[in-house]
């Protein structure tokens, strides 16, 4: 391939960030918009250009811009890499990113700090593109941390509410836990392979066929910990629902379509490591399935429209992990793509609903909006049907591919994972139609809502103030509707990319991705085919032997039925017999309390991790190390008198003596330890 | 043959700083009593610049000793000389911004900064323990005085007295350590100590001596459990002084520690690596947990500096050339970002600490997007986010540790850096919250040229270390490489100290 100038792709958004970040405050709004939109559009056009010229690559195209660091064991280049996997990611990030930038023009029009918002959005785009383009783990980590930072800025620094600031902090800290895993994995890679370049690490693993499990399992599990942080999987998922404090376009771009999928991308990228470790792979699948299920149950109980979508995102990310965990990386990535479409659309449509209602996010006071905001209604309907898994929409195709791959995977747990995944699909359908009915059907509560808007003013001060001026419920401006319509069209047609062969398609995307995400695990692939046909043999023993095709059809019909039943239950509970939910909650109070309180996970973490740390910080240290000194205020602040007399009193208070005593005691302990040679017996080295 | 070099050239930066220090004092004496002392600050800046240039120039000297083998110029000493000159330069600019024309004793302050720098520089080039001790005292005594410079505030003299008493106590340990080492080996020259040990002179008192040296230096770098003075002293000292004393003397003390453990005691590494291992763990943990509960920003940063001393000690324990390079690199990264954040603090809080609590900083970014943004940037670097020096510093340190098999140390360090994010973010969040009407941030002074210069130096330094760390890293590696030459090759005892270092 000719010179692609990949470096330009991330450079343009960062230029947009610098221009708006440095001078945006003084720019008129139109100029801020122009800069930001151009900074988002240029990379999209460049990616489109590359995509059109992209025929096939046997080997990844690597563009190196010189040595970044060379320090003994560590050597890393400023290098970007283009292969099928990064190509797909680039299309999603720039395409959806651009649409959401456009949407934001309308959504953020009345917000203060308009320039800051767009500067941060461009910054996010920059880091996300670095993440997907990097040719080594280190540069990937730079993007990885960078998107976290941009997300922190967009959640926490945008609004000045304390809850938003706390949510930003929470997101950041849970990601730090994951980062420990990512960093340790990188250190182990350096120690064992002497490099962080994808190509070199994977070549080294490929060249050593006897390398299985062991260190690769450890690295795989550590990377998985990193992925769990970024992609909000058990046990680190709790930050994502809180992150909904950020503006809705941020939720759509960062917390649905792009950043949170970075973990899935990373696992697919490192698939050669996972292919060699059944344990790590199974862990990915198990965590994904568990997360998909638990998040779906929590999504059923939420009343805030964005939080429903947040839990749904966590749950869908679980499906992607499940796909990767049964070594069907292309299925995982395909679901990532379709999810980017339908989930971004769901958020944008939800944003449009919130916009129409002047900042209301509580679904209990919505209803009957179907006729009032028809474009929003119809686009959201497309997304609801897509995520719930109705053929032929994109969500059906990709989710079904994952479930099929789980079913036929050689892992013994495959069938269990499939069954849980299938059940979760029913839950998904249920909570999505619950949202659909509560928002758009039933009697209009728009009038009632205006009174309640004041009560719910906590959501969005600015918009709530607008609501008090009794705006009539209104459809959103074109800049918001057009991106939604485009995404709705994608929801309907994108399934064609991966229409399974068993149903008469050609599963183009899996063939396209094959060079990047398979090959090294051919044996696994063969085992899968054998099982697929074998399973059908077993299932159809009494009938005539059927090809693998039939299995795929059977599974597809099954999951469609499951989706239908989810819809039916939601229809029953939230349309036909509205008294049912209340009666059911009364009946199953314990279960309801358990799920409604989100299994008390936040509280458990608080009690198990945060409280002990604070306890140690507050009491143990205070007593042992810091005694006599009371925190910044306390003793010192109370002591404001001046002059020598009080100084003497201060010294008399024993402070210095205590310090000197402490020093002497510690030194004595050290000397005794050294004298008796204790220090050499700790076996640290 | 090493060509003859005029010995004076080997101490050129020190000579320049001394001359400028004297010049500042003399000028202070002859200036009219009422006139502003700020021009003296610019004179001192000039001196620091000249010393910086001289330090860089020393790179061209062949490595070698001067003054009867007391002082050594090599890649290692030059590395730390440049760092110290840079910190002094930035601290002078910060001081120039924070003080007013009427601040008491300004001339002395500027002269003391320069004299203190002379001591710190000698610490990094001395290869004779007695000179190390004298240099340590020059550096310490000037910082004791500067710590108490706000004579009118209650905390100033208290801070200085506390620092002085405890510091002298720690120095006594250091001096006694030198005496014991001399008793065991019959020498106080670092290379000769190594050869004496290689020749089998290892009576029990040498271990005690080594431990005492570590206690003394542990105090100076505020490594736990010898850190107790740090929060009180930082709180009481003027912010520009804290910018200096939290970085330059520590970098010098770390250089001394490197010289001593790798230069004099490489063969006893079985004994000192476990000590440093524990100091690292305690410093990281106590520093970070201690910072969690602070409400005063300077105390918080004091605990943060304890934690950073811990990260640096992780690299010491790695016992490899990579470890030495990582420690040196981290010293630079930490110094630049810490001086940077104190530049903001001393401008926003002023010489008299108008802002003290985290809550006082609420809305700083609203009032001044520049200051708030820069402060947030340094907090990000202290957390260790990529594209900043703080990230690469930690990254190298942990890579070096893991490479030496110190898995637990690396894990403890990573967990600690996770905890650290919590309290740095508390400050960042406050900066970006909406200020109340009565908030002290509304009365910010205008940034002066000196402050802008200091911010440009520190921000660009942190960015360069984060994005293009290659240059500094290769200097750090060159500095680390000197340790094969510092250790002599004794003909009789088979394994040389140099080989021992290289093996690990």
PDB file of C-alpha atoms in Angstrom, chain A residues 25 68-74 78 112 115-116 120 126-127 130 138-139 141-143 145-146 149 152-153 157 159-160 162 165-166 168-169 172-173 176 179-180 183-184 186-188 190-191 196 610 613-614 616-619 621-622 625-626 629-634 636-637 639-643 646-647 650-651 655-656 659-664 666-668 670-672 674-675 677 679-682 684-685, chain B residues 152-155 157-158 161-162 165-166 169-170 173 204 207-208 211-212 214-215 219 225-229 231-232 235 270-271 273-275 277-278 285-286 289-290 292-296 299 303 317-319 322 357 362 366 369 376 380 383-387 391-392 394-396 398-399 402-407 410-411 414-415 417-419 421-422 425-426 428-429 432-434 466-470 473 477:
ATOM      1  CA  UNK A  25     -13.554  31.117  24.942  1.00  0.00           C
ATOM      2  CA  UNK A  68      10.011   6.764  21.098  1.00  0.00           C
ATOM      3  CA  UNK A  69      11.922   5.199  23.931  1.00  0.00           C
ATOM      4  CA  UNK A  70      14.865   2.879  23.878  1.00  0.00           C
ATOM      5  CA  UNK A  71      15.972   1.915  27.330  1.00  0.00           C
ATOM      6  CA  UNK A  72      17.623  -1.413  27.736  1.00  0.00           C
ATOM      7  CA  UNK A  73      14.867  -3.953  27.891  1.00  0.00           C
ATOM      8  CA  UNK A  74      12.343  -1.542  26.551  1.00  0.00           C
ATOM      9  CA  UNK A  78       5.806   5.946  17.687  1.00  0.00           C
ATOM     10  CA  UNK A 112     -22.624  27.293  28.992  1.00  0.00           C
ATOM     11  CA  UNK A 115     -16.399  25.613  23.569  1.00  0.00           C
ATOM     12  CA  UNK A 116     -15.062  23.543  26.413  1.00  0.00           C
ATOM     13  CA  UNK A 120     -12.955  17.897  25.166  1.00  0.00           C
ATOM     14  CA  UNK A 126      -7.759  12.091  19.413  1.00  0.00           C
ATOM     15  CA  UNK A 127      -7.031   9.632  22.208  1.00  0.00           C
ATOM     16  CA  UNK A 130      -4.447   6.779  19.059  1.00  0.00           C
ATOM     17  CA  UNK A 138       2.481   1.248  25.161  1.00  0.00           C
ATOM     18  CA  UNK A 139       0.972   3.699  22.699  1.00  0.00           C
ATOM     19  CA  UNK A 141      -2.059   2.485  26.815  1.00  0.00           C
ATOM     20  CA  UNK A 142      -1.488   6.161  26.138  1.00  0.00           C
ATOM     21  CA  UNK A 143      -4.756   6.249  24.222  1.00  0.00           C
ATOM     22  CA  UNK A 145      -5.530   6.463  29.670  1.00  0.00           C
ATOM     23  CA  UNK A 146      -6.239   9.431  27.461  1.00  0.00           C
ATOM     24  CA  UNK A 149      -9.036  11.378  31.054  1.00  0.00           C
ATOM     25  CA  UNK A 152     -13.379  12.271  33.203  1.00  0.00           C
ATOM     26  CA  UNK A 153     -13.271  15.821  31.900  1.00  0.00           C
ATOM     27  CA  UNK A 157     -15.845  18.970  34.644  1.00  0.00           C
ATOM     28  CA  UNK A 159     -21.414  20.331  34.920  1.00  0.00           C
ATOM     29  CA  UNK A 160     -20.476  21.757  38.242  1.00  0.00           C
ATOM     30  CA  UNK A 162     -21.084  17.539  42.976  1.00  0.00           C
ATOM     31  CA  UNK A 165     -17.779  15.462  39.878  1.00  0.00           C
ATOM     32  CA  UNK A 166     -18.090  12.365  42.049  1.00  0.00           C
ATOM     33  CA  UNK A 168     -16.205  11.429  37.150  1.00  0.00           C
ATOM     34  CA  UNK A 169     -13.926  10.546  40.009  1.00  0.00           C
ATOM     35  CA  UNK A 172     -11.495   7.372  36.920  1.00  0.00           C
ATOM     36  CA  UNK A 173     -10.692   5.371  40.031  1.00  0.00           C
ATOM     37  CA  UNK A 176      -7.209   2.865  37.716  1.00  0.00           C
ATOM     38  CA  UNK A 179      -4.939  -0.080  34.685  1.00  0.00           C
ATOM     39  CA  UNK A 180      -2.934  -1.921  37.315  1.00  0.00           C
ATOM     40  CA  UNK A 183       0.419  -2.172  33.326  1.00  0.00           C
ATOM     41  CA  UNK A 184       1.420  -5.428  34.974  1.00  0.00           C
ATOM     42  CA  UNK A 186       2.867  -4.846  29.881  1.00  0.00           C
ATOM     43  CA  UNK A 187       5.688  -5.335  32.360  1.00  0.00           C
ATOM     44  CA  UNK A 188       5.400  -9.091  31.969  1.00  0.00           C
ATOM     45  CA  UNK A 190       8.622  -6.692  28.405  1.00  0.00           C
ATOM     46  CA  UNK A 191      10.179  -9.188  30.767  1.00  0.00           C
ATOM     47  CA  UNK A 196       5.701  -4.235  23.375  1.00  0.00           C
ATOM     48  CA  UNK A 610     -12.918   1.871  50.774  1.00  0.00           C
ATOM     49  CA  UNK A 613      -8.419   2.046  53.466  1.00  0.00           C
ATOM     50  CA  UNK A 614      -9.911   5.114  55.077  1.00  0.00           C
ATOM     51  CA  UNK A 616      -6.117   2.740  58.082  1.00  0.00           C
ATOM     52  CA  UNK A 617      -5.519   6.239  56.819  1.00  0.00           C
ATOM     53  CA  UNK A 618      -7.490   7.784  59.653  1.00  0.00           C
ATOM     54  CA  UNK A 619      -6.726   5.734  62.699  1.00  0.00           C
ATOM     55  CA  UNK A 621      -1.559   6.012  60.720  1.00  0.00           C
ATOM     56  CA  UNK A 622      -2.740   8.710  63.038  1.00  0.00           C
ATOM     57  CA  UNK A 625       3.031   7.556  62.591  1.00  0.00           C
ATOM     58  CA  UNK A 626       1.433  10.893  62.701  1.00  0.00           C
ATOM     59  CA  UNK A 629      -0.235  16.104  64.604  1.00  0.00           C
ATOM     60  CA  UNK A 630      -3.794  16.715  63.784  1.00  0.00           C
ATOM     61  CA  UNK A 631      -4.884  17.194  60.251  1.00  0.00           C
ATOM     62  CA  UNK A 632      -4.291  20.556  58.544  1.00  0.00           C
ATOM     63  CA  UNK A 633      -6.845  22.219  60.771  1.00  0.00           C
ATOM     64  CA  UNK A 634      -7.167  20.880  64.287  1.00  0.00           C
ATOM     65  CA  UNK A 636      -2.352  23.682  64.162  1.00  0.00           C
ATOM     66  CA  UNK A 637      -5.243  25.832  63.075  1.00  0.00           C
ATOM     67  CA  UNK A 639      -2.938  27.531  67.395  1.00  0.00           C
ATOM     68  CA  UNK A 640      -2.795  30.931  65.864  1.00  0.00           C
ATOM     69  CA  UNK A 641      -1.277  33.031  68.630  1.00  0.00           C
ATOM     70  CA  UNK A 642       2.036  34.510  67.733  1.00  0.00           C
ATOM     71  CA  UNK A 643       5.279  35.103  69.517  1.00  0.00           C
ATOM     72  CA  UNK A 646       3.346  30.199  72.280  1.00  0.00           C
ATOM     73  CA  UNK A 647       6.216  28.796  70.261  1.00  0.00           C
ATOM     74  CA  UNK A 650       4.192  24.353  71.145  1.00  0.00           C
ATOM     75  CA  UNK A 651       7.533  22.713  71.638  1.00  0.00           C
ATOM     76  CA  UNK A 655       5.635  17.387  69.331  1.00  0.00           C
ATOM     77  CA  UNK A 656       9.307  17.553  68.513  1.00  0.00           C
ATOM     78  CA  UNK A 659       9.075  13.079  66.429  1.00  0.00           C
ATOM     79  CA  UNK A 660      12.637  12.658  67.626  1.00  0.00           C
ATOM     80  CA  UNK A 661      11.602   9.681  69.689  1.00  0.00           C
ATOM     81  CA  UNK A 662       9.944   8.140  66.696  1.00  0.00           C
ATOM     82  CA  UNK A 663      13.025   8.692  64.548  1.00  0.00           C
ATOM     83  CA  UNK A 664      15.268   7.214  67.185  1.00  0.00           C
ATOM     84  CA  UNK A 666      12.867   3.497  63.924  1.00  0.00           C
ATOM     85  CA  UNK A 667      16.595   3.949  63.526  1.00  0.00           C
ATOM     86  CA  UNK A 668      17.223   1.648  66.473  1.00  0.00           C
ATOM     87  CA  UNK A 670      16.793  -0.766  61.712  1.00  0.00           C
ATOM     88  CA  UNK A 671      20.190  -1.017  63.383  1.00  0.00           C
ATOM     89  CA  UNK A 672      19.148  -4.022  65.410  1.00  0.00           C
ATOM     90  CA  UNK A 674      20.946  -5.037  60.406  1.00  0.00           C
ATOM     91  CA  UNK A 675      23.169  -6.140  63.278  1.00  0.00           C
ATOM     92  CA  UNK A 677      21.317  -9.876  59.852  1.00  0.00           C
ATOM     93  CA  UNK A 679      17.388  -7.896  56.650  1.00  0.00           C
ATOM     94  CA  UNK A 680      19.180 -10.511  54.596  1.00  0.00           C
ATOM     95  CA  UNK A 681      16.729 -13.209  55.568  1.00  0.00           C
ATOM     96  CA  UNK A 682      13.577 -11.755  54.194  1.00  0.00           C
ATOM     97  CA  UNK A 684      13.014 -10.404  48.945  1.00  0.00           C
ATOM     98  CA  UNK A 685      15.569 -10.848  46.207  1.00  0.00           C
TER      99      UNK A 685
ATOM    100  CA  UNK B 152       6.027  36.974  61.658  1.00  0.00           C
ATOM    101  CA  UNK B 153       3.854  33.935  61.212  1.00  0.00           C
ATOM    102  CA  UNK B 154       3.632  31.465  64.055  1.00  0.00           C
ATOM    103  CA  UNK B 155       4.219  28.487  61.863  1.00  0.00           C
ATOM    104  CA  UNK B 157       9.793  29.721  63.105  1.00  0.00           C
ATOM    105  CA  UNK B 158       8.142  26.593  64.448  1.00  0.00           C
ATOM    106  CA  UNK B 161      13.043  24.953  64.485  1.00  0.00           C
ATOM    107  CA  UNK B 162      11.446  21.580  64.045  1.00  0.00           C
ATOM    108  CA  UNK B 165      16.352  20.000  65.472  1.00  0.00           C
ATOM    109  CA  UNK B 166      15.216  16.870  63.704  1.00  0.00           C
ATOM    110  CA  UNK B 169      19.511  14.617  64.748  1.00  0.00           C
ATOM    111  CA  UNK B 170      19.448  12.864  61.379  1.00  0.00           C
ATOM    112  CA  UNK B 173      23.315   9.546  62.304  1.00  0.00           C
ATOM    113  CA  UNK B 204      30.060  -6.090  61.811  1.00  0.00           C
ATOM    114  CA  UNK B 207      26.710  -2.897  58.445  1.00  0.00           C
ATOM    115  CA  UNK B 208      25.772  -0.603  61.293  1.00  0.00           C
ATOM    116  CA  UNK B 211      22.432   1.476  58.107  1.00  0.00           C
ATOM    117  CA  UNK B 212      23.226   4.792  59.803  1.00  0.00           C
ATOM    118  CA  UNK B 214      20.733   5.172  55.168  1.00  0.00           C
ATOM    119  CA  UNK B 215      18.909   6.592  58.196  1.00  0.00           C
ATOM    120  CA  UNK B 219      15.490  11.599  56.613  1.00  0.00           C
ATOM    121  CA  UNK B 225       9.513   6.040  58.631  1.00  0.00           C
ATOM    122  CA  UNK B 226      11.919   8.983  58.756  1.00  0.00           C
ATOM    123  CA  UNK B 227       9.418  11.334  57.164  1.00  0.00           C
ATOM    124  CA  UNK B 228       7.588  12.737  60.193  1.00  0.00           C
ATOM    125  CA  UNK B 229       8.970  16.248  59.836  1.00  0.00           C
ATOM    126  CA  UNK B 231       4.159  17.824  56.534  1.00  0.00           C
ATOM    127  CA  UNK B 232       4.767  20.293  59.339  1.00  0.00           C
ATOM    128  CA  UNK B 235       3.090  23.729  55.860  1.00  0.00           C
ATOM    129  CA  UNK B 270      22.267  -8.352  50.228  1.00  0.00           C
ATOM    130  CA  UNK B 271      22.135  -6.071  53.207  1.00  0.00           C
ATOM    131  CA  UNK B 273      18.383  -3.896  49.151  1.00  0.00           C
ATOM    132  CA  UNK B 274      15.990  -5.322  51.764  1.00  0.00           C
ATOM    133  CA  UNK B 275      16.275  -2.101  53.772  1.00  0.00           C
ATOM    134  CA  UNK B 277      12.675  -2.453  49.830  1.00  0.00           C
ATOM    135  CA  UNK B 278      11.024  -1.775  53.161  1.00  0.00           C
ATOM    136  CA  UNK B 285       1.942   3.329  51.627  1.00  0.00           C
ATOM    137  CA  UNK B 286       2.261   5.849  54.437  1.00  0.00           C
ATOM    138  CA  UNK B 289      -2.641   6.845  52.962  1.00  0.00           C
ATOM    139  CA  UNK B 290      -1.492   9.900  54.859  1.00  0.00           C
ATOM    140  CA  UNK B 292      -5.897  10.722  51.786  1.00  0.00           C
ATOM    141  CA  UNK B 293      -7.012  12.506  54.921  1.00  0.00           C
ATOM    142  CA  UNK B 294      -5.370  15.863  54.408  1.00  0.00           C
ATOM    143  CA  UNK B 295      -7.383  19.012  53.880  1.00  0.00           C
ATOM    144  CA  UNK B 296      -4.430  21.345  53.609  1.00  0.00           C
ATOM    145  CA  UNK B 299       0.381  19.000  53.747  1.00  0.00           C
ATOM    146  CA  UNK B 303       2.589  13.304  51.943  1.00  0.00           C
ATOM    147  CA  UNK B 317      15.956  -1.784  45.130  1.00  0.00           C
ATOM    148  CA  UNK B 318      16.019  -3.021  41.548  1.00  0.00           C
ATOM    149  CA  UNK B 319      19.789  -3.323  41.797  1.00  0.00           C
ATOM    150  CA  UNK B 322      18.221   0.152  34.584  1.00  0.00           C
ATOM    151  CA  UNK B 357      -7.191  24.221  52.401  1.00  0.00           C
ATOM    152  CA  UNK B 362     -12.426  25.852  44.742  1.00  0.00           C
ATOM    153  CA  UNK B 366     -12.982  29.544  36.871  1.00  0.00           C
ATOM    154  CA  UNK B 369      -8.274  29.082  33.377  1.00  0.00           C
ATOM    155  CA  UNK B 376      -4.693  20.250  36.835  1.00  0.00           C
ATOM    156  CA  UNK B 380      -2.419  14.614  36.156  1.00  0.00           C
ATOM    157  CA  UNK B 383      -1.158  10.757  39.191  1.00  0.00           C
ATOM    158  CA  UNK B 384       0.896   9.328  36.356  1.00  0.00           C
ATOM    159  CA  UNK B 385      -1.212   9.664  33.224  1.00  0.00           C
ATOM    160  CA  UNK B 386       0.530   9.146  29.870  1.00  0.00           C
ATOM    161  CA  UNK B 387       1.982  12.033  27.939  1.00  0.00           C
ATOM    162  CA  UNK B 391       3.774   8.514  33.762  1.00  0.00           C
ATOM    163  CA  UNK B 392       7.104   7.629  32.210  1.00  0.00           C
ATOM    164  CA  UNK B 394       6.697   5.473  37.143  1.00  0.00           C
ATOM    165  CA  UNK B 395       6.727   3.288  34.083  1.00  0.00           C
ATOM    166  CA  UNK B 396      10.526   3.026  34.014  1.00  0.00           C
ATOM    167  CA  UNK B 398       8.264  -0.403  37.655  1.00  0.00           C
ATOM    168  CA  UNK B 399       9.789  -1.906  34.534  1.00  0.00           C
ATOM    169  CA  UNK B 402       9.933  -6.203  37.552  1.00  0.00           C
ATOM    170  CA  UNK B 403      12.978  -6.872  35.481  1.00  0.00           C
ATOM    171  CA  UNK B 404      14.826  -7.582  38.660  1.00  0.00           C
ATOM    172  CA  UNK B 405      12.081  -9.876  39.841  1.00  0.00           C
ATOM    173  CA  UNK B 406      10.625  -7.471  42.368  1.00  0.00           C
ATOM    174  CA  UNK B 407       7.078  -8.455  41.509  1.00  0.00           C
ATOM    175  CA  UNK B 410       5.843  -3.424  41.612  1.00  0.00           C
ATOM    176  CA  UNK B 411       2.353  -4.553  42.558  1.00  0.00           C
ATOM    177  CA  UNK B 414       0.897   0.129  41.282  1.00  0.00           C
ATOM    178  CA  UNK B 415      -1.815  -0.280  43.889  1.00  0.00           C
ATOM    179  CA  UNK B 417      -0.421   4.850  42.538  1.00  0.00           C
ATOM    180  CA  UNK B 418      -4.066   3.852  42.164  1.00  0.00           C
ATOM    181  CA  UNK B 419      -4.860   5.099  45.669  1.00  0.00           C
ATOM    182  CA  UNK B 421      -5.296   9.217  42.130  1.00  0.00           C
ATOM    183  CA  UNK B 422      -8.003   9.687  44.743  1.00  0.00           C
ATOM    184  CA  UNK B 425      -8.471  14.210  41.980  1.00  0.00           C
ATOM    185  CA  UNK B 426      -9.943  15.803  45.085  1.00  0.00           C
ATOM    186  CA  UNK B 428      -8.519  18.769  40.688  1.00  0.00           C
ATOM    187  CA  UNK B 429     -12.245  18.591  41.373  1.00  0.00           C
ATOM    188  CA  UNK B 432     -12.936  23.062  38.648  1.00  0.00           C
ATOM    189  CA  UNK B 433     -15.879  23.565  40.968  1.00  0.00           C
ATOM    190  CA  UNK B 434     -17.783  26.794  40.909  1.00  0.00           C
ATOM    191  CA  UNK B 466       6.219  12.382  28.758  1.00  0.00           C
ATOM    192  CA  UNK B 467       6.322  12.530  24.980  1.00  0.00           C
ATOM    193  CA  UNK B 468       9.998  12.548  24.056  1.00  0.00           C
ATOM    194  CA  UNK B 469      11.737  11.079  27.072  1.00  0.00           C
ATOM    195  CA  UNK B 470      14.580   9.799  24.901  1.00  0.00           C
ATOM    196  CA  UNK B 473      16.602   8.896  29.448  1.00  0.00           C
ATOM    197  CA  UNK B 477      21.517   5.771  31.334  1.00  0.00           C
TER     198      UNK B 477
END
